[in-house]
mmCIF file of N, CA and C in Angstrom:
data_model
loop_
_atom_site.group_PDB
_atom_site.id
_atom_site.type_symbol
_atom_site.label_atom_id
_atom_site.label_comp_id
_atom_site.label_asym_id
_atom_site.label_seq_id
_atom_site.Cartn_x
_atom_site.Cartn_y
_atom_site.Cartn_z
ATOM 1 N N MET A 135 4.758 4.914 -3.266
ATOM 2 C CA MET A 135 4.735 4.132 -1.935
ATOM 3 C C MET A 135 5.747 4.748 -1.035
ATOM 4 N N SER A 136 5.315 4.912 0.162
ATOM 5 C CA SER A 136 6.204 5.535 1.210
ATOM 6 C C SER A 136 7.304 4.547 1.606
ATOM 7 N N LEU A 137 8.356 5.156 2.116
ATOM 8 C CA LEU A 137 9.528 4.368 2.589
ATOM 9 C C LEU A 137 9.027 3.387 3.712
ATOM 10 N N LEU A 138 8.193 3.771 4.583
ATOM 11 C CA LEU A 138 7.715 2.853 5.614
ATOM 12 C C LEU A 138 6.924 1.673 5.047
ATOM 13 N N ALA A 139 6.211 1.949 3.968
ATOM 14 C CA ALA A 139 5.407 0.889 3.341
ATOM 15 C C ALA A 139 6.430 -0.107 2.593
ATOM 16 N N ARG A 140 7.487 0.480 1.942
ATOM 17 C CA ARG A 140 8.338 -0.337 1.133
ATOM 18 C C ARG A 140 9.267 -1.132 2.051
ATOM 19 N N CYS A 141 9.646 -0.639 3.221
ATOM 20 C CA CYS A 141 10.593 -1.245 4.144
ATOM 21 C C CYS A 141 10.054 -1.298 5.522
ATOM 22 N N PRO A 142 9.009 -2.100 5.698
ATOM 23 C CA PRO A 142 8.344 -2.097 7.052
ATOM 24 C C PRO A 142 9.125 -2.846 8.138
ATOM 25 N N ASP A 143 10.107 -3.542 7.797
ATOM 26 C CA ASP A 143 10.925 -4.299 8.788
ATOM 27 C C ASP A 143 12.137 -3.650 9.254
ATOM 28 N N LEU A 144 12.250 -2.353 8.911
ATOM 29 C CA LEU A 144 13.457 -1.616 9.443
ATOM 30 C C LEU A 144 13.479 -1.539 10.908
ATOM 31 N N PRO A 145 14.661 -1.537 11.571
ATOM 32 C CA PRO A 145 14.640 -1.463 13.000
ATOM 33 C C PRO A 145 14.069 -0.080 13.418
ATOM 34 N N GLY A 146 13.097 -0.189 14.305
ATOM 35 C CA GLY A 146 12.407 1.055 14.822
ATOM 36 C C GLY A 146 11.303 1.535 13.981
ATOM 37 N N ALA A 147 10.918 0.861 12.918
ATOM 38 C CA ALA A 147 9.885 1.324 11.986
ATOM 39 C C ALA A 147 8.555 1.522 12.772
ATOM 40 N N GLU A 148 8.266 0.580 13.626
ATOM 41 C CA GLU A 148 6.957 0.621 14.406
ATOM 42 C C GLU A 148 6.998 1.841 15.295
ATOM 43 N N LEU A 149 8.120 2.223 15.795
ATOM 44 C CA LEU A 149 8.291 3.497 16.634
ATOM 45 C C LEU A 149 8.024 4.671 15.795
ATOM 46 N N VAL A 150 8.607 4.770 14.620
ATOM 47 C CA VAL A 150 8.419 5.870 13.722
ATOM 48 C C VAL A 150 6.973 6.015 13.245
ATOM 49 N N ALA A 151 6.334 4.848 12.863
ATOM 50 C CA ALA A 151 5.010 4.858 12.436
ATOM 51 C C ALA A 151 4.098 5.415 13.536
ATOM 52 N N GLU A 152 4.293 4.901 14.724
ATOM 53 C CA GLU A 152 3.536 5.365 15.899
ATOM 54 C C GLU A 152 3.717 6.842 16.158
ATOM 55 N N GLY A 153 4.962 7.270 16.070
ATOM 56 C CA GLY A 153 5.300 8.670 16.287
ATOM 57 C C GLY A 153 4.631 9.563 15.225
ATOM 58 N N LEU A 154 4.676 9.166 14.050
ATOM 59 C CA LEU A 154 4.035 9.995 12.916
ATOM 60 C C LEU A 154 2.530 10.071 13.137
ATOM 61 N N ALA A 155 1.930 9.002 13.582
ATOM 62 C CA ALA A 155 0.435 9.001 13.893
ATOM 63 C C ALA A 155 0.142 9.857 15.073
ATOM 64 N N ASP A 156 0.939 9.803 16.074
ATOM 65 C CA ASP A 156 0.669 10.625 17.310
ATOM 66 C C ASP A 156 0.908 12.101 16.937
ATOM 67 N N LEU A 157 1.944 12.443 16.124
ATOM 68 C CA LEU A 157 2.139 13.852 15.711
ATOM 69 C C LEU A 157 0.944 14.284 14.950
ATOM 70 N N GLN A 158 0.440 13.453 13.999
ATOM 71 C CA GLN A 158 -0.713 13.823 13.276
ATOM 72 C C GLN A 158 -1.928 14.188 14.166
ATOM 73 N N ALA A 159 -2.114 13.386 15.191
ATOM 74 C CA ALA A 159 -3.171 13.583 16.162
ATOM 75 C C ALA A 159 -2.786 14.635 17.249
ATOM 76 N N ARG A 160 -1.579 15.112 17.247
ATOM 77 C CA ARG A 160 -1.054 16.112 18.188
ATOM 78 C C ARG A 160 -1.028 15.480 19.626
ATOM 79 N N ARG A 161 -0.736 14.221 19.706
ATOM 80 C CA ARG A 161 -0.516 13.527 21.080
ATOM 81 C C ARG A 161 0.919 13.573 21.360
ATOM 82 N N GLU A 162 1.299 14.090 22.520
ATOM 83 C CA GLU A 162 2.698 14.196 22.942
ATOM 84 C C GLU A 162 3.111 12.873 23.639
ATOM 85 N N SER A 163 3.454 11.907 22.796
ATOM 86 C CA SER A 163 3.884 10.598 23.269
ATOM 87 C C SER A 163 5.406 10.568 23.149
ATOM 88 N N ASP A 164 5.975 9.516 23.742
ATOM 89 C CA ASP A 164 7.471 9.248 23.618
ATOM 90 C C ASP A 164 7.780 9.183 22.075
ATOM 91 N N ALA A 165 6.995 8.392 21.398
ATOM 92 C CA ALA A 165 7.329 8.217 19.935
ATOM 93 C C ALA A 165 7.183 9.509 19.150
ATOM 94 N N ALA A 166 6.173 10.314 19.431
ATOM 95 C CA ALA A 166 6.027 11.601 18.748
ATOM 96 C C ALA A 166 7.155 12.553 19.022
ATOM 97 N N LEU A 167 7.575 12.540 20.249
ATOM 98 C CA LEU A 167 8.769 13.408 20.560
ATOM 99 C C LEU A 167 10.101 12.931 19.898
ATOM 100 N N LEU A 168 10.222 11.639 19.873
ATOM 101 C CA LEU A 168 11.394 11.079 19.182
ATOM 102 C C LEU A 168 11.431 11.362 17.737
ATOM 103 N N VAL A 169 10.243 11.275 17.087
ATOM 104 C CA VAL A 169 10.137 11.576 15.613
ATOM 105 C C VAL A 169 10.324 13.079 15.472
ATOM 106 N N SER A 170 9.891 13.919 16.409
ATOM 107 C CA SER A 170 10.124 15.346 16.253
ATOM 108 C C SER A 170 11.567 15.575 16.317
ATOM 109 N N MET A 171 12.310 14.884 17.194
ATOM 110 C CA MET A 171 13.804 15.080 17.280
ATOM 111 C C MET A 171 14.462 14.719 15.967
ATOM 112 N N ALA A 172 13.935 13.720 15.314
ATOM 113 C CA ALA A 172 14.597 13.242 14.074
ATOM 114 C C ALA A 172 14.007 13.779 12.811
ATOM 115 N N ALA A 173 13.067 14.780 12.971
ATOM 116 C CA ALA A 173 12.322 15.338 11.860
ATOM 117 C C ALA A 173 13.198 15.725 10.689
ATOM 118 N N PRO A 174 14.294 16.484 10.847
ATOM 119 C CA PRO A 174 15.078 16.966 9.747
ATOM 120 C C PRO A 174 15.678 15.735 8.934
ATOM 121 N N ARG A 175 16.143 14.724 9.644
ATOM 122 C CA ARG A 175 16.704 13.587 8.963
ATOM 123 C C ARG A 175 15.711 12.749 8.342
ATOM 124 N N LEU A 176 14.492 12.565 8.948
ATOM 125 C CA LEU A 176 13.427 11.843 8.307
ATOM 126 C C LEU A 176 12.884 12.512 7.073
ATOM 127 N N ARG A 177 12.818 13.841 7.100
ATOM 128 C CA ARG A 177 12.396 14.505 5.902
ATOM 129 C C ARG A 177 13.392 14.367 4.733
ATOM 130 N N LEU A 178 14.676 14.367 5.023
ATOM 131 C CA LEU A 178 15.665 14.074 4.013
ATOM 132 C C LEU A 178 15.454 12.627 3.379
ATOM 133 N N LEU A 179 14.987 11.778 4.139
ATOM 134 C CA LEU A 179 14.669 10.386 3.669
ATOM 135 C C LEU A 179 13.308 10.369 2.962
ATOM 136 N N GLY A 180 12.552 11.457 2.831
ATOM 137 C CA GLY A 180 11.347 11.474 2.149
ATOM 138 C C GLY A 180 10.141 11.114 3.034
ATOM 139 N N ILE A 181 10.359 11.118 4.315
ATOM 140 C CA ILE A 181 9.235 10.890 5.240
ATOM 141 C C ILE A 181 8.685 12.142 5.727
ATOM 142 N N PRO A 182 7.473 12.481 5.390
ATOM 143 C CA PRO A 182 6.892 13.725 5.863
ATOM 144 C C PRO A 182 6.601 13.775 7.403
ATOM 145 N N VAL A 183 7.101 14.787 7.964
ATOM 146 C CA VAL A 183 6.863 14.883 9.381
ATOM 147 C C VAL A 183 6.135 16.225 9.639
ATOM 148 N N ALA A 184 4.865 16.136 9.884
ATOM 149 C CA ALA A 184 4.058 17.341 10.107
ATOM 150 C C ALA A 184 4.126 17.929 11.515
ATOM 151 N N ALA A 185 4.475 19.184 11.601
ATOM 152 C CA ALA A 185 4.453 19.966 12.829
ATOM 153 C C ALA A 185 5.060 19.224 13.990
ATOM 154 N N PRO A 186 6.423 19.095 13.971
ATOM 155 C CA PRO A 186 7.034 18.448 15.126
ATOM 156 C C PRO A 186 6.848 19.317 16.377
ATOM 157 N N PHE A 187 6.954 18.729 17.552
ATOM 158 C CA PHE A 187 6.908 19.430 18.834
ATOM 159 C C PHE A 187 8.046 20.254 19.038
ATOM 160 N N ASP A 188 7.953 21.429 19.710
ATOM 161 C CA ASP A 188 9.149 22.158 20.077
ATOM 162 C C ASP A 188 9.805 21.573 21.235
ATOM 163 N N ASP A 189 11.187 21.758 21.285
ATOM 164 C CA ASP A 189 12.013 21.238 22.339
ATOM 165 C C ASP A 189 11.761 19.815 22.741
ATOM 166 N N PRO A 190 11.713 18.919 21.687
ATOM 167 C CA PRO A 190 11.367 17.543 22.003
ATOM 168 C C PRO A 190 12.290 16.790 22.866
ATOM 169 N N GLU A 191 13.601 17.119 22.830
ATOM 170 C CA GLU A 191 14.585 16.408 23.698
ATOM 171 C C GLU A 191 14.229 16.607 25.186
ATOM 172 N N ALA A 192 13.995 17.818 25.558
ATOM 173 C CA ALA A 192 13.693 18.094 26.960
ATOM 174 C C ALA A 192 12.368 17.500 27.380
ATOM 175 N N HIS A 193 11.351 17.563 26.569
ATOM 176 C CA HIS A 193 10.073 16.980 26.843
ATOM 177 C C HIS A 193 10.173 15.431 27.001
ATOM 178 N N LEU A 194 10.904 14.850 26.049
ATOM 179 C CA LEU A 194 11.035 13.381 26.112
ATOM 180 C C LEU A 194 11.779 12.978 27.441
ATOM 181 N N PHE A 195 12.851 13.664 27.711
ATOM 182 C CA PHE A 195 13.592 13.317 28.925
ATOM 183 C C PHE A 195 12.751 13.518 30.198
ATOM 184 N N ASP A 196 12.017 14.607 30.180
ATOM 185 C CA ASP A 196 11.120 14.860 31.389
ATOM 186 C C ASP A 196 10.128 13.742 31.565
ATOM 187 N N ARG A 197 9.463 13.309 30.421
ATOM 188 C CA ARG A 197 8.507 12.204 30.514
ATOM 189 C C ARG A 197 9.185 10.908 31.000
ATOM 190 N N LEU A 198 10.319 10.611 30.487
ATOM 191 C CA LEU A 198 11.049 9.462 30.922
ATOM 192 C C LEU A 198 11.500 9.510 32.393
ATOM 193 N N ALA A 199 11.932 10.681 32.815
ATOM 194 C CA ALA A 199 12.422 10.864 34.197
ATOM 195 C C ALA A 199 11.180 10.682 35.098
ATOM 196 N N ALA A 200 10.031 11.142 34.759
ATOM 197 C CA ALA A 200 8.785 11.023 35.596
ATOM 198 C C ALA A 200 8.429 9.586 35.736
ATOM 199 N N ARG A 201 8.688 8.730 34.775
ATOM 200 C CA ARG A 201 8.262 7.307 34.830
ATOM 201 C C ARG A 201 9.426 6.482 35.395
ATOM 202 N N HIS A 202 10.653 6.789 35.020
ATOM 203 C CA HIS A 202 11.758 5.893 35.323
ATOM 204 C C HIS A 202 12.895 6.451 36.226
ATOM 205 N N GLY A 203 12.721 7.709 36.795
ATOM 206 C CA GLY A 203 13.678 8.215 37.666
ATOM 207 C C GLY A 203 15.055 8.178 37.142
ATOM 208 N N ASP A 204 16.005 7.644 37.883
ATOM 209 C CA ASP A 204 17.446 7.596 37.468
ATOM 210 C C ASP A 204 17.731 6.819 36.204
ATOM 211 N N ALA A 205 16.877 6.009 35.845
ATOM 212 C CA ALA A 205 17.018 5.214 34.616
ATOM 213 C C ALA A 205 16.619 6.009 33.368
ATOM 214 N N ALA A 206 16.198 7.210 33.486
ATOM 215 C CA ALA A 206 15.709 7.960 32.333
ATOM 216 C C ALA A 206 16.791 8.220 31.302
ATOM 217 N N HIS A 207 18.028 8.464 31.737
ATOM 218 C CA HIS A 207 19.142 8.786 30.812
ATOM 219 C C HIS A 207 19.336 7.537 29.978
ATOM 220 N N GLY A 208 19.498 6.407 30.501
ATOM 221 C CA GLY A 208 19.662 5.198 29.776
ATOM 222 C C GLY A 208 18.597 4.929 28.714
ATOM 223 N N ARG A 209 17.284 5.095 29.192
ATOM 224 C CA ARG A 209 16.161 4.917 28.332
ATOM 225 C C ARG A 209 16.158 5.892 27.155
ATOM 226 N N PHE A 210 16.467 7.183 27.507
ATOM 227 C CA PHE A 210 16.565 8.212 26.484
ATOM 228 C C PHE A 210 17.553 7.820 25.448
ATOM 229 N N ASN A 211 18.755 7.408 25.867
ATOM 230 C CA ASN A 211 19.817 7.076 24.950
ATOM 231 C C ASN A 211 19.379 5.849 24.061
ATOM 232 N N ALA A 212 18.710 4.915 24.633
ATOM 233 C CA ALA A 212 18.228 3.730 23.883
ATOM 234 C C ALA A 212 17.292 4.144 22.839
ATOM 235 N N LEU A 213 16.311 5.079 23.112
ATOM 236 C CA LEU A 213 15.451 5.523 22.092
ATOM 237 C C LEU A 213 16.165 6.223 20.978
ATOM 238 N N VAL A 214 17.051 7.040 21.403
ATOM 239 C CA VAL A 214 17.920 7.812 20.350
ATOM 240 C C VAL A 214 18.599 6.840 19.425
ATOM 241 N N ARG A 215 19.198 5.759 20.055
ATOM 242 C CA ARG A 215 19.934 4.787 19.212
ATOM 243 C C ARG A 215 18.943 4.106 18.277
ATOM 244 N N ARG A 216 17.683 3.838 18.705
ATOM 245 C CA ARG A 216 16.696 3.191 17.828
ATOM 246 C C ARG A 216 16.320 4.082 16.653
ATOM 247 N N ILE A 217 16.165 5.383 16.867
ATOM 248 C CA ILE A 217 15.846 6.241 15.732
ATOM 249 C C ILE A 217 16.996 6.438 14.768
ATOM 250 N N VAL A 218 18.241 6.424 15.331
ATOM 251 C CA VAL A 218 19.422 6.515 14.495
ATOM 252 C C VAL A 218 19.534 5.285 13.649
ATOM 253 N N SER A 219 19.299 4.107 14.288
ATOM 254 C CA SER A 219 19.371 2.789 13.557
ATOM 255 C C SER A 219 18.305 2.834 12.402
ATOM 256 N N PHE A 220 17.099 3.354 12.749
ATOM 257 C CA PHE A 220 16.068 3.416 11.698
ATOM 258 C C PHE A 220 16.548 4.300 10.537
ATOM 259 N N ALA A 221 17.040 5.435 10.844
ATOM 260 C CA ALA A 221 17.420 6.379 9.791
ATOM 261 C C ALA A 221 18.563 5.837 8.937
ATOM 262 N N ARG A 222 19.554 5.177 9.592
ATOM 263 C CA ARG A 222 20.626 4.532 8.710
ATOM 264 C C ARG A 222 20.131 3.443 7.832
ATOM 265 N N ALA A 223 19.247 2.589 8.389
ATOM 266 C CA ALA A 223 18.686 1.500 7.616
ATOM 267 C C ALA A 223 17.791 2.064 6.436
ATOM 268 N N ALA A 224 17.018 3.067 6.816
ATOM 269 C CA ALA A 224 16.131 3.668 5.818
ATOM 270 C C ALA A 224 16.925 4.347 4.711
ATOM 271 N N ALA A 225 18.042 4.883 4.994
ATOM 272 C CA ALA A 225 18.856 5.515 3.967
ATOM 273 C C ALA A 225 19.342 4.444 2.970
ATOM 274 N N LEU A 226 19.664 3.228 3.483
ATOM 275 C CA LEU A 226 20.093 2.172 2.589
ATOM 276 C C LEU A 226 18.868 1.601 1.817
ATOM 277 N N CYS A 227 17.769 1.559 2.438
ATOM 278 C CA CYS A 227 16.494 1.123 1.711
ATOM 279 C C CYS A 227 16.051 2.039 0.631
ATOM 280 N N ALA A 228 16.311 3.300 0.884
ATOM 281 C CA ALA A 228 15.879 4.377 -0.076
ATOM 282 C C ALA A 228 16.679 4.400 -1.357
ATOM 283 N N ARG A 229 17.818 3.721 -1.295
ATOM 284 C CA ARG A 229 18.678 3.745 -2.584
ATOM 285 C C ARG A 229 18.124 2.961 -3.628
#
């Protein structure tokens, strides 16, 4: 059973699940770029991340800037905090 299936209520789990699905379909979404950024850590947790996007940080910031202008930096940081929270909680769940 996968970590996401065992611990579906982890903070940000829905974002990770969405990102994994989008990566699988090769859709460049905010979630897929975020999962691409976190791919090394997610893999250490046993979550397979297939073919992450190149330079995901820049692409994610560009997408956010196009939609949110000056607020892009704050939104980018909020997404990064969510994926970090997920990874920390997932590490505890995996024990």
